[in-house]
Every structure is written in structure tokens, then in C-alpha cells.
Amino acid sequence: MTTAILATNEIALARAIAAMAPADVRTGCRLIRDGDEAHLLPDEARSMPARQPAMRRASGAARFLAHRLLADAGFDGFAVLRTPSGAPAWPEGITGSLAHDDDMAVAAVAAIGDFGSLGIDVEPAQPLPHDLLPIVATPADRTGAVGEQLAGRILFAAKEAVYKAAYPLDRKVLGYEDIAVDLETGQATTSTGRKARLAYCVAPRVVVLATVSE
Ligand SMILES: CC(C)(COP(=O)(O)OP(=O)(O)OC[C@H]1O[C@@H](n2cnc3c(N)ncnc32)[C@H](O)[C@@H]1OP(=O)(O)O)[C@@H](O)C(=O)NCCC(=O)NCCS
């Protein structure tokens, strides 16, 4: 894909995410650019040693977004460290989540209030590889009227987003079989008893935002 198309996608995706997210959730997306690793603050870079250059670039793009969203929320200059579990550490009273695919980084941040935690995932708007679908989907999942082409991909992104929201609350590693997703009602349930609300968009990329009550 050319850089011009990707840049157009960045604007379109920012709008799509903002439109689907709850009003009190700040969101952003960024096309991952050469040199984005430079957006890692020194403490952030130290918190993620021994990573591939592409991963550092993606994490830098996600941190660029997180810094901007946190500054808007009154936390200018806050370093979003990667904790040993992989989960990012947010300021007191704030929940947030990061994700990146090969080209795009996304971030979401909110004050802890109506919900206690949130999670986000971004995926290319392409069918999930056939060999992955049986691993991700379980009989408990419901995709309703969602087109067959992207249903598996949205399901995948939903489970990753729910996991990222649930992990900071329960500190429990979940598998795909531990999360039941209903795309028709926009709800998901974990084997640990958490209930998540889901919002998603599919163009120009699949992004799912999950919010979980405490
Ligand atoms: C969390 C996880 C699903 C992320 O998936 P991924 O495809 O590697 O990467 P994504 O781009 O979607 O997300 C990466 C971001 O997730 C966040 N993240 C990583 N581990 C996390 C955790 N335990 N809780 C919350 N967020 C986490 C980080 O912010 C990371 O970005 P960073 O490395 O720049 O800080 C994966 O790292 C993981 O821990 N998997 C184990 C459990 C699992 O896969 N279960 C099946 C899915 S339910």
C-alpha cells in the first residue's frame, strides 16, 4: 500500500474510532513511521529491552499517542512503562490500552469511573487466516449478522481487547476459549466472571474497544 493511501487511512481510522468509542474515552491512531522509536521516553525504552526494531517503532508510535492523550487528561510527560507482564502502567486513576499491527498504532485512555479498565486492538480489515479461526472461535461466540468475511477477524480483535482490559484487574492469563463474545449485543464474558462492553469499527481497519466494570 502506498504511503499516501496509508496516510488517508490514518485520518479515516481516527474518525471511525472516535465515532464508535464511548464519549468519555480518548482515542487516537497513528501510521507507524520510520524513526517512531524516538518517541519512547528514556524510562519507557528501558522498560522494554531486547525488542526487534520494528516492535520498538510500533511501541514508540503507540507511546506517541498515549503521551498526547495523557497530556489532554492532565498528565503531561508521563512515561507509560511496559510492566513485566507486558501490560502498560498508567497514572493513578487512569485506565488505557495500546495496540499495533504492521502499519498502524492505536491508543485509548479514560478516567477510571463508570468502568474500571479498557482494552483495544487493531487488525487489518482482512479475513482471519483459516487455520486461526478454529483456535479463536468457540461455540459460545455469536457473530450475528456480521459479514462472514470479517467476522473471524472482529472476533479475534474483540478477544484480544477484552483480555487487555481484564488482565490489569485479575492478573490472569486468558486463552481465546476463556472469552465468549456476542457481536450482536456488543458484550463479552470472561471465564473469570468479567463482563465487557464492545465497540468496533471495520474500515479502514478493524479496531475493537472493550470496557470492563470493576
Ligand atoms: C496482550 C496480547 C494479547 C497482545 O497481543 P499482540 O498481538 O502481541 O500485540 P498488540 O499490538 O495487540 O498489543 C500490544 C500491546 O498490548 C499491551 N499489552 C501487552 N500485554 C498486556 C497485558 N497483559 N494486559 C494488557 N495489555 C497488554 C501492551 O501495551 C502492548 O504494547 P507495547 O508492547 O507497545 O507496550 C499478548 O501480548 C499476550 O499477552 N498474549 C497472551 C494471552 C493470549 O494471547 N491469549 C489469547 C487472546 S485472549
Tab-separated table of C-alpha atoms and ligand atoms in Angstrom:
chain	number	residue	atom	x	y	z
A	1	MET	CA	0.000	0.000	0.000
A	2	THR	CA	1.378	3.451	-0.846
A	3	THR	CA	2.227	5.982	1.844
A	4	ALA	CA	-0.488	8.332	0.540
A	5	ILE	CA	-3.201	5.678	0.941
A	6	LEU	CA	-1.921	4.778	4.395
A	7	ALA	CA	-1.960	8.451	5.432
A	8	THR	CA	-5.566	8.777	4.210
A	9	ASN	CA	-6.375	5.644	6.200
A	10	GLU	CA	-4.907	7.255	9.317
A	11	ILE	CA	-7.369	10.146	9.145
A	12	ALA	CA	-10.305	7.878	8.293
A	13	LEU	CA	-9.457	5.481	11.113
A	14	ALA	CA	-9.075	8.279	13.678
A	15	ARG	CA	-12.613	9.387	12.793
A	16	ALA	CA	-14.016	5.861	12.860
A	17	ILE	CA	-12.523	5.092	16.282
A	18	ALA	CA	-13.681	8.397	17.760
A	19	ALA	CA	-17.196	7.746	16.408
A	20	MET	CA	-17.522	4.274	17.942
A	21	ALA	CA	-15.832	4.947	21.309
A	22	PRO	CA	-17.845	5.939	24.389
A	23	ALA	CA	-17.811	9.730	24.867
A	24	ASP	CA	-15.549	9.618	27.939
A	25	VAL	CA	-12.800	7.584	26.204
A	26	ARG	CA	-9.973	9.499	24.478
A	27	THR	CA	-8.648	7.686	21.422
A	28	GLY	CA	-6.037	8.068	18.733
A	29	CYS	CA	-4.317	6.246	15.896
A	30	ARG	CA	-1.014	6.745	14.120
A	31	LEU	CA	0.512	5.313	10.999
A	32	ILE	CA	3.795	3.770	12.213
A	33	ARG	CA	6.626	5.867	10.721
A	34	ASP	CA	10.357	5.344	10.365
A	35	GLY	CA	12.005	6.763	13.484
A	36	ASP	CA	8.933	6.380	15.728
A	37	GLU	CA	11.084	4.568	18.292
A	38	ALA	CA	12.389	8.067	19.135
A	39	HIS	CA	9.024	8.764	20.811
A	40	LEU	CA	9.878	6.305	23.572
A	41	LEU	CA	10.849	8.296	26.668
A	42	PRO	CA	14.138	7.072	28.246
A	43	ASP	CA	12.320	5.191	31.062
A	44	GLU	CA	9.922	3.636	28.530
A	45	ALA	CA	12.807	2.440	26.348
A	46	ARG	CA	14.480	0.920	29.418
A	47	SER	CA	11.229	-0.865	30.320
A	48	MET	CA	11.258	-2.816	27.030
A	49	PRO	CA	14.807	-4.093	26.486
A	50	ALA	CA	15.803	-6.542	23.735
A	51	ARG	CA	12.969	-5.881	21.277
A	52	GLN	CA	13.097	-6.082	17.481
A	53	PRO	CA	13.480	-2.648	15.785
A	54	ALA	CA	10.001	-2.953	14.213
A	55	MET	CA	8.440	-3.619	17.622
A	56	ARG	CA	10.258	-0.644	19.186
A	57	ARG	CA	8.988	1.505	16.322
A	58	ALA	CA	5.415	0.285	16.868
A	59	SER	CA	5.679	0.789	20.639
A	60	GLY	CA	7.078	4.279	20.005
A	61	ALA	CA	4.123	5.140	17.751
A	62	ALA	CA	1.694	3.878	20.408
A	63	ARG	CA	3.521	5.876	23.118
A	64	PHE	CA	3.355	8.996	20.903
A	65	LEU	CA	-0.426	8.632	21.018
A	66	ALA	CA	-0.523	7.794	24.715
A	67	HIS	CA	1.560	10.857	25.606
A	68	ARG	CA	-0.796	13.109	23.660
A	69	LEU	CA	-3.943	11.569	25.174
A	70	LEU	CA	-2.491	11.691	28.689
A	71	ALA	CA	-1.406	15.328	28.257
A	72	ASP	CA	-5.012	16.145	27.278
A	73	ALA	CA	-6.107	14.418	30.501
A	74	GLY	CA	-3.650	16.442	32.610
A	75	PHE	CA	-0.695	14.027	32.753
A	76	ASP	CA	1.880	15.793	30.595
A	77	GLY	CA	5.219	13.960	30.302
A	78	PHE	CA	4.013	10.730	31.950
A	79	ALA	CA	6.146	7.719	30.921
A	80	VAL	CA	3.966	4.689	30.058
A	81	LEU	CA	6.258	1.867	31.173
A	82	ARG	CA	5.912	-1.715	29.991
A	83	THR	CA	5.467	-3.865	33.114
A	84	PRO	CA	6.929	-7.407	33.250
A	85	SER	CA	3.540	-8.881	32.217
A	86	GLY	CA	3.575	-6.695	29.091
A	87	ALA	CA	0.709	-4.539	30.372
A	88	PRO	CA	1.353	-0.790	30.251
A	89	ALA	CA	1.365	1.168	33.545
A	90	TRP	CA	-0.956	4.188	33.610
A	91	PRO	CA	-1.204	7.125	36.031
A	92	GLU	CA	-3.292	6.653	39.198
A	93	GLY	CA	-6.999	6.907	38.351
A	94	ILE	CA	-6.453	6.325	34.625
A	95	THR	CA	-7.045	3.222	32.501
A	96	GLY	CA	-5.742	2.810	28.998
A	97	SER	CA	-4.642	0.410	26.318
A	98	LEU	CA	-2.305	0.245	23.319
A	99	ALA	CA	-2.153	-1.906	20.197
A	100	HIS	CA	-0.333	-2.023	16.882
A	101	ASP	CA	-0.406	-4.076	13.701
A	102	ASP	CA	2.255	-3.886	10.983
A	103	ASP	CA	1.262	-0.376	9.865
A	104	MET	CA	-0.924	1.285	12.475
A	105	ALA	CA	-0.809	2.013	16.209
A	106	VAL	CA	-3.869	2.824	18.318
A	107	ALA	CA	-4.372	4.001	21.894
A	108	ALA	CA	-7.278	4.664	24.240
A	109	VAL	CA	-7.286	6.369	27.634
A	110	ALA	CA	-10.054	7.169	30.127
A	111	ALA	CA	-10.534	8.160	33.736
A	112	ILE	CA	-11.498	5.186	35.908
A	113	GLY	CA	-15.159	5.726	36.720
A	114	ASP	CA	-18.115	4.093	35.012
A	115	PHE	CA	-15.773	1.294	34.016
A	116	GLY	CA	-12.569	0.146	35.662
A	117	SER	CA	-10.488	-0.902	32.714
A	118	LEU	CA	-10.351	-0.768	28.932
A	119	GLY	CA	-8.635	-2.674	26.152
A	120	ILE	CA	-8.091	-2.002	22.457
A	121	ASP	CA	-6.899	-3.992	19.457
A	122	VAL	CA	-6.218	-3.117	15.808
A	123	GLU	CA	-6.126	-5.569	12.931
A	124	PRO	CA	-6.026	-5.373	9.141
A	125	ALA	CA	-9.548	-5.458	7.645
A	126	GLN	CA	-8.921	-8.852	6.070
A	127	PRO	CA	-10.343	-12.295	6.755
A	128	LEU	CA	-8.677	-14.159	9.597
A	129	PRO	CA	-6.376	-16.914	8.243
A	130	HIS	CA	-8.371	-20.176	8.037
A	131	ASP	CA	-6.050	-22.048	10.387
A	132	LEU	CA	-6.549	-19.415	13.131
A	133	LEU	CA	-10.351	-19.418	13.147
A	134	PRO	CA	-10.793	-22.787	14.939
A	135	ILE	CA	-8.345	-21.624	17.608
A	136	VAL	CA	-10.089	-18.307	18.195
A	137	ALA	CA	-13.790	-19.136	17.811
A	138	THR	CA	-15.756	-21.291	20.270
A	139	PRO	CA	-19.390	-22.476	20.231
A	140	ALA	CA	-20.185	-19.799	22.819
A	141	ASP	CA	-19.331	-16.964	20.430
A	142	ARG	CA	-22.072	-15.178	18.472
A	143	THR	CA	-21.260	-13.121	15.387
A	144	GLY	CA	-24.904	-12.463	14.444
A	145	ALA	CA	-25.388	-10.550	11.210
A	146	VAL	CA	-21.711	-9.563	10.864
A	147	GLY	CA	-20.481	-10.395	7.356
A	148	GLU	CA	-18.711	-13.743	7.141
A	149	GLN	CA	-15.615	-12.139	5.564
A	150	LEU	CA	-14.602	-10.188	8.651
A	151	ALA	CA	-16.466	-11.963	11.463
A	152	GLY	CA	-13.444	-14.044	12.451
A	153	ARG	CA	-11.142	-11.040	12.411
A	154	ILE	CA	-13.502	-8.978	14.582
A	155	LEU	CA	-13.891	-11.915	16.974
A	156	PHE	CA	-10.098	-12.181	17.228
A	157	ALA	CA	-9.681	-8.456	17.889
A	158	ALA	CA	-12.544	-8.489	20.408
A	159	LYS	CA	-10.933	-11.281	22.445
A	160	GLU	CA	-7.560	-9.512	22.455
A	161	ALA	CA	-9.214	-6.234	23.524
A	162	VAL	CA	-11.196	-7.956	26.294
A	163	TYR	CA	-8.056	-9.716	27.501
A	164	LYS	CA	-6.144	-6.433	27.666
A	165	ALA	CA	-8.992	-4.877	29.673
A	166	ALA	CA	-9.392	-7.842	32.040
A	167	TYR	CA	-5.718	-8.537	32.720
A	168	PRO	CA	-4.987	-5.416	34.817
A	169	LEU	CA	-7.987	-6.260	37.035
A	170	ASP	CA	-7.415	-10.003	37.521
A	171	ARG	CA	-3.743	-10.579	36.598
A	172	LYS	CA	-4.843	-13.814	34.951
A	173	VAL	CA	-3.678	-15.026	31.537
A	174	LEU	CA	-6.731	-15.954	29.443
A	175	GLY	CA	-6.962	-18.010	26.263
A	176	TYR	CA	-9.434	-17.466	23.425
A	177	GLU	CA	-11.622	-20.205	24.953
A	178	ASP	CA	-11.900	-18.134	28.155
A	179	ILE	CA	-13.690	-15.264	26.419
A	180	ALA	CA	-17.198	-15.566	24.954
A	181	VAL	CA	-18.085	-12.778	22.535
A	182	ASP	CA	-21.526	-11.715	21.310
A	183	LEU	CA	-21.079	-9.214	18.487
A	184	GLU	CA	-24.847	-8.757	18.146
A	185	THR	CA	-25.328	-7.424	21.688
A	186	GLY	CA	-21.802	-5.951	21.881
A	187	GLN	CA	-20.973	-7.888	25.029
A	188	ALA	CA	-18.340	-10.357	26.131
A	189	THR	CA	-17.872	-12.534	29.226
A	190	THR	CA	-14.660	-13.997	30.606
A	191	SER	CA	-14.190	-17.258	32.468
A	192	THR	CA	-13.155	-15.083	35.429
A	193	GLY	CA	-16.638	-13.543	35.503
A	194	ARG	CA	-15.838	-10.179	33.922
A	195	LYS	CA	-18.390	-8.597	31.614
A	196	ALA	CA	-17.183	-6.309	28.840
A	197	ARG	CA	-18.964	-3.926	26.522
A	198	LEU	CA	-17.627	-3.886	22.982
A	199	ALA	CA	-17.488	-1.196	20.323
A	200	TYR	CA	-15.900	-1.791	16.954
A	201	CYS	CA	-15.256	-0.401	13.501
A	202	VAL	CA	-14.157	-2.316	10.410
A	203	ALA	CA	-12.929	0.351	7.984
A	204	PRO	CA	-10.275	1.171	7.111
A	205	ARG	CA	-9.085	-1.298	9.776
A	206	VAL	CA	-10.720	-3.486	12.381
A	207	VAL	CA	-10.482	-1.854	15.799
A	208	VAL	CA	-12.276	-3.181	18.876
A	209	LEU	CA	-12.554	-1.269	22.134
A	210	ALA	CA	-13.596	-3.218	25.245
A	211	THR	CA	-14.629	-1.647	28.535
A	212	VAL	CA	-14.903	-3.712	31.718
A	213	SER	CA	-16.533	-2.720	35.002
A	214	GLU	CA	-14.586	-3.221	38.233
B	1	LIG	C1	-1.729	-8.872	25.223
B	1	LIG	C2	-1.503	-9.631	23.938
B	1	LIG	C3	-2.786	-10.372	23.572
B	1	LIG	C4	-1.158	-8.565	22.870
B	1	LIG	O1	-1.176	-9.089	21.606
B	1	LIG	P1	-0.135	-8.697	20.431
B	1	LIG	O2	-0.773	-9.166	19.178
B	1	LIG	O3	1.192	-9.200	20.817
B	1	LIG	O4	0.047	-7.148	20.374
B	1	LIG	P2	-0.950	-5.897	20.210
B	1	LIG	O5	-0.362	-4.985	19.225
B	1	LIG	O6	-2.372	-6.307	20.027
B	1	LIG	O7	-0.832	-5.208	21.643
B	1	LIG	C5	0.414	-4.860	22.143
B	1	LIG	C6	0.190	-4.057	23.403
B	1	LIG	O8	-0.601	-4.797	24.311
B	1	LIG	C7	-0.319	-4.316	25.614
B	1	LIG	N1	-0.238	-5.470	26.498
B	1	LIG	C8	0.694	-6.465	26.476
B	1	LIG	N2	0.426	-7.347	27.455
B	1	LIG	C9	-0.691	-6.896	28.096
B	1	LIG	C10	-1.446	-7.382	29.182
B	1	LIG	N3	-1.126	-8.493	29.838
B	1	LIG	N4	-2.518	-6.665	29.574
B	1	LIG	C11	-2.889	-5.522	28.944
B	1	LIG	N5	-2.199	-5.008	27.891
B	1	LIG	C12	-1.108	-5.706	27.488
B	1	LIG	C13	0.985	-3.529	25.543
B	1	LIG	O9	0.686	-2.165	25.708
B	1	LIG	C14	1.466	-3.791	24.142
B	1	LIG	O10	2.091	-2.687	23.537
B	1	LIG	P3	3.616	-2.310	23.874
B	1	LIG	O11	4.387	-3.586	23.775
B	1	LIG	O12	3.958	-1.310	22.832
B	1	LIG	O13	3.600	-1.744	25.254
B	1	LIG	C15	-0.330	-10.625	24.026
B	1	LIG	O14	0.865	-9.921	24.199
B	1	LIG	C16	-0.460	-11.595	25.184
B	1	LIG	O15	-0.122	-11.297	26.319
B	1	LIG	N6	-0.938	-12.845	24.899
B	1	LIG	C17	-1.058	-13.907	25.879
B	1	LIG	C18	-2.503	-14.254	26.116
B	1	LIG	C19	-3.244	-14.548	24.840
B	1	LIG	O16	-2.747	-14.349	23.732
B	1	LIG	N7	-4.468	-15.033	24.966
B	1	LIG	C20	-5.306	-15.220	23.822
B	1	LIG	C21	-6.016	-13.914	23.499
B	1	LIG	S1	-7.368	-13.707	24.577
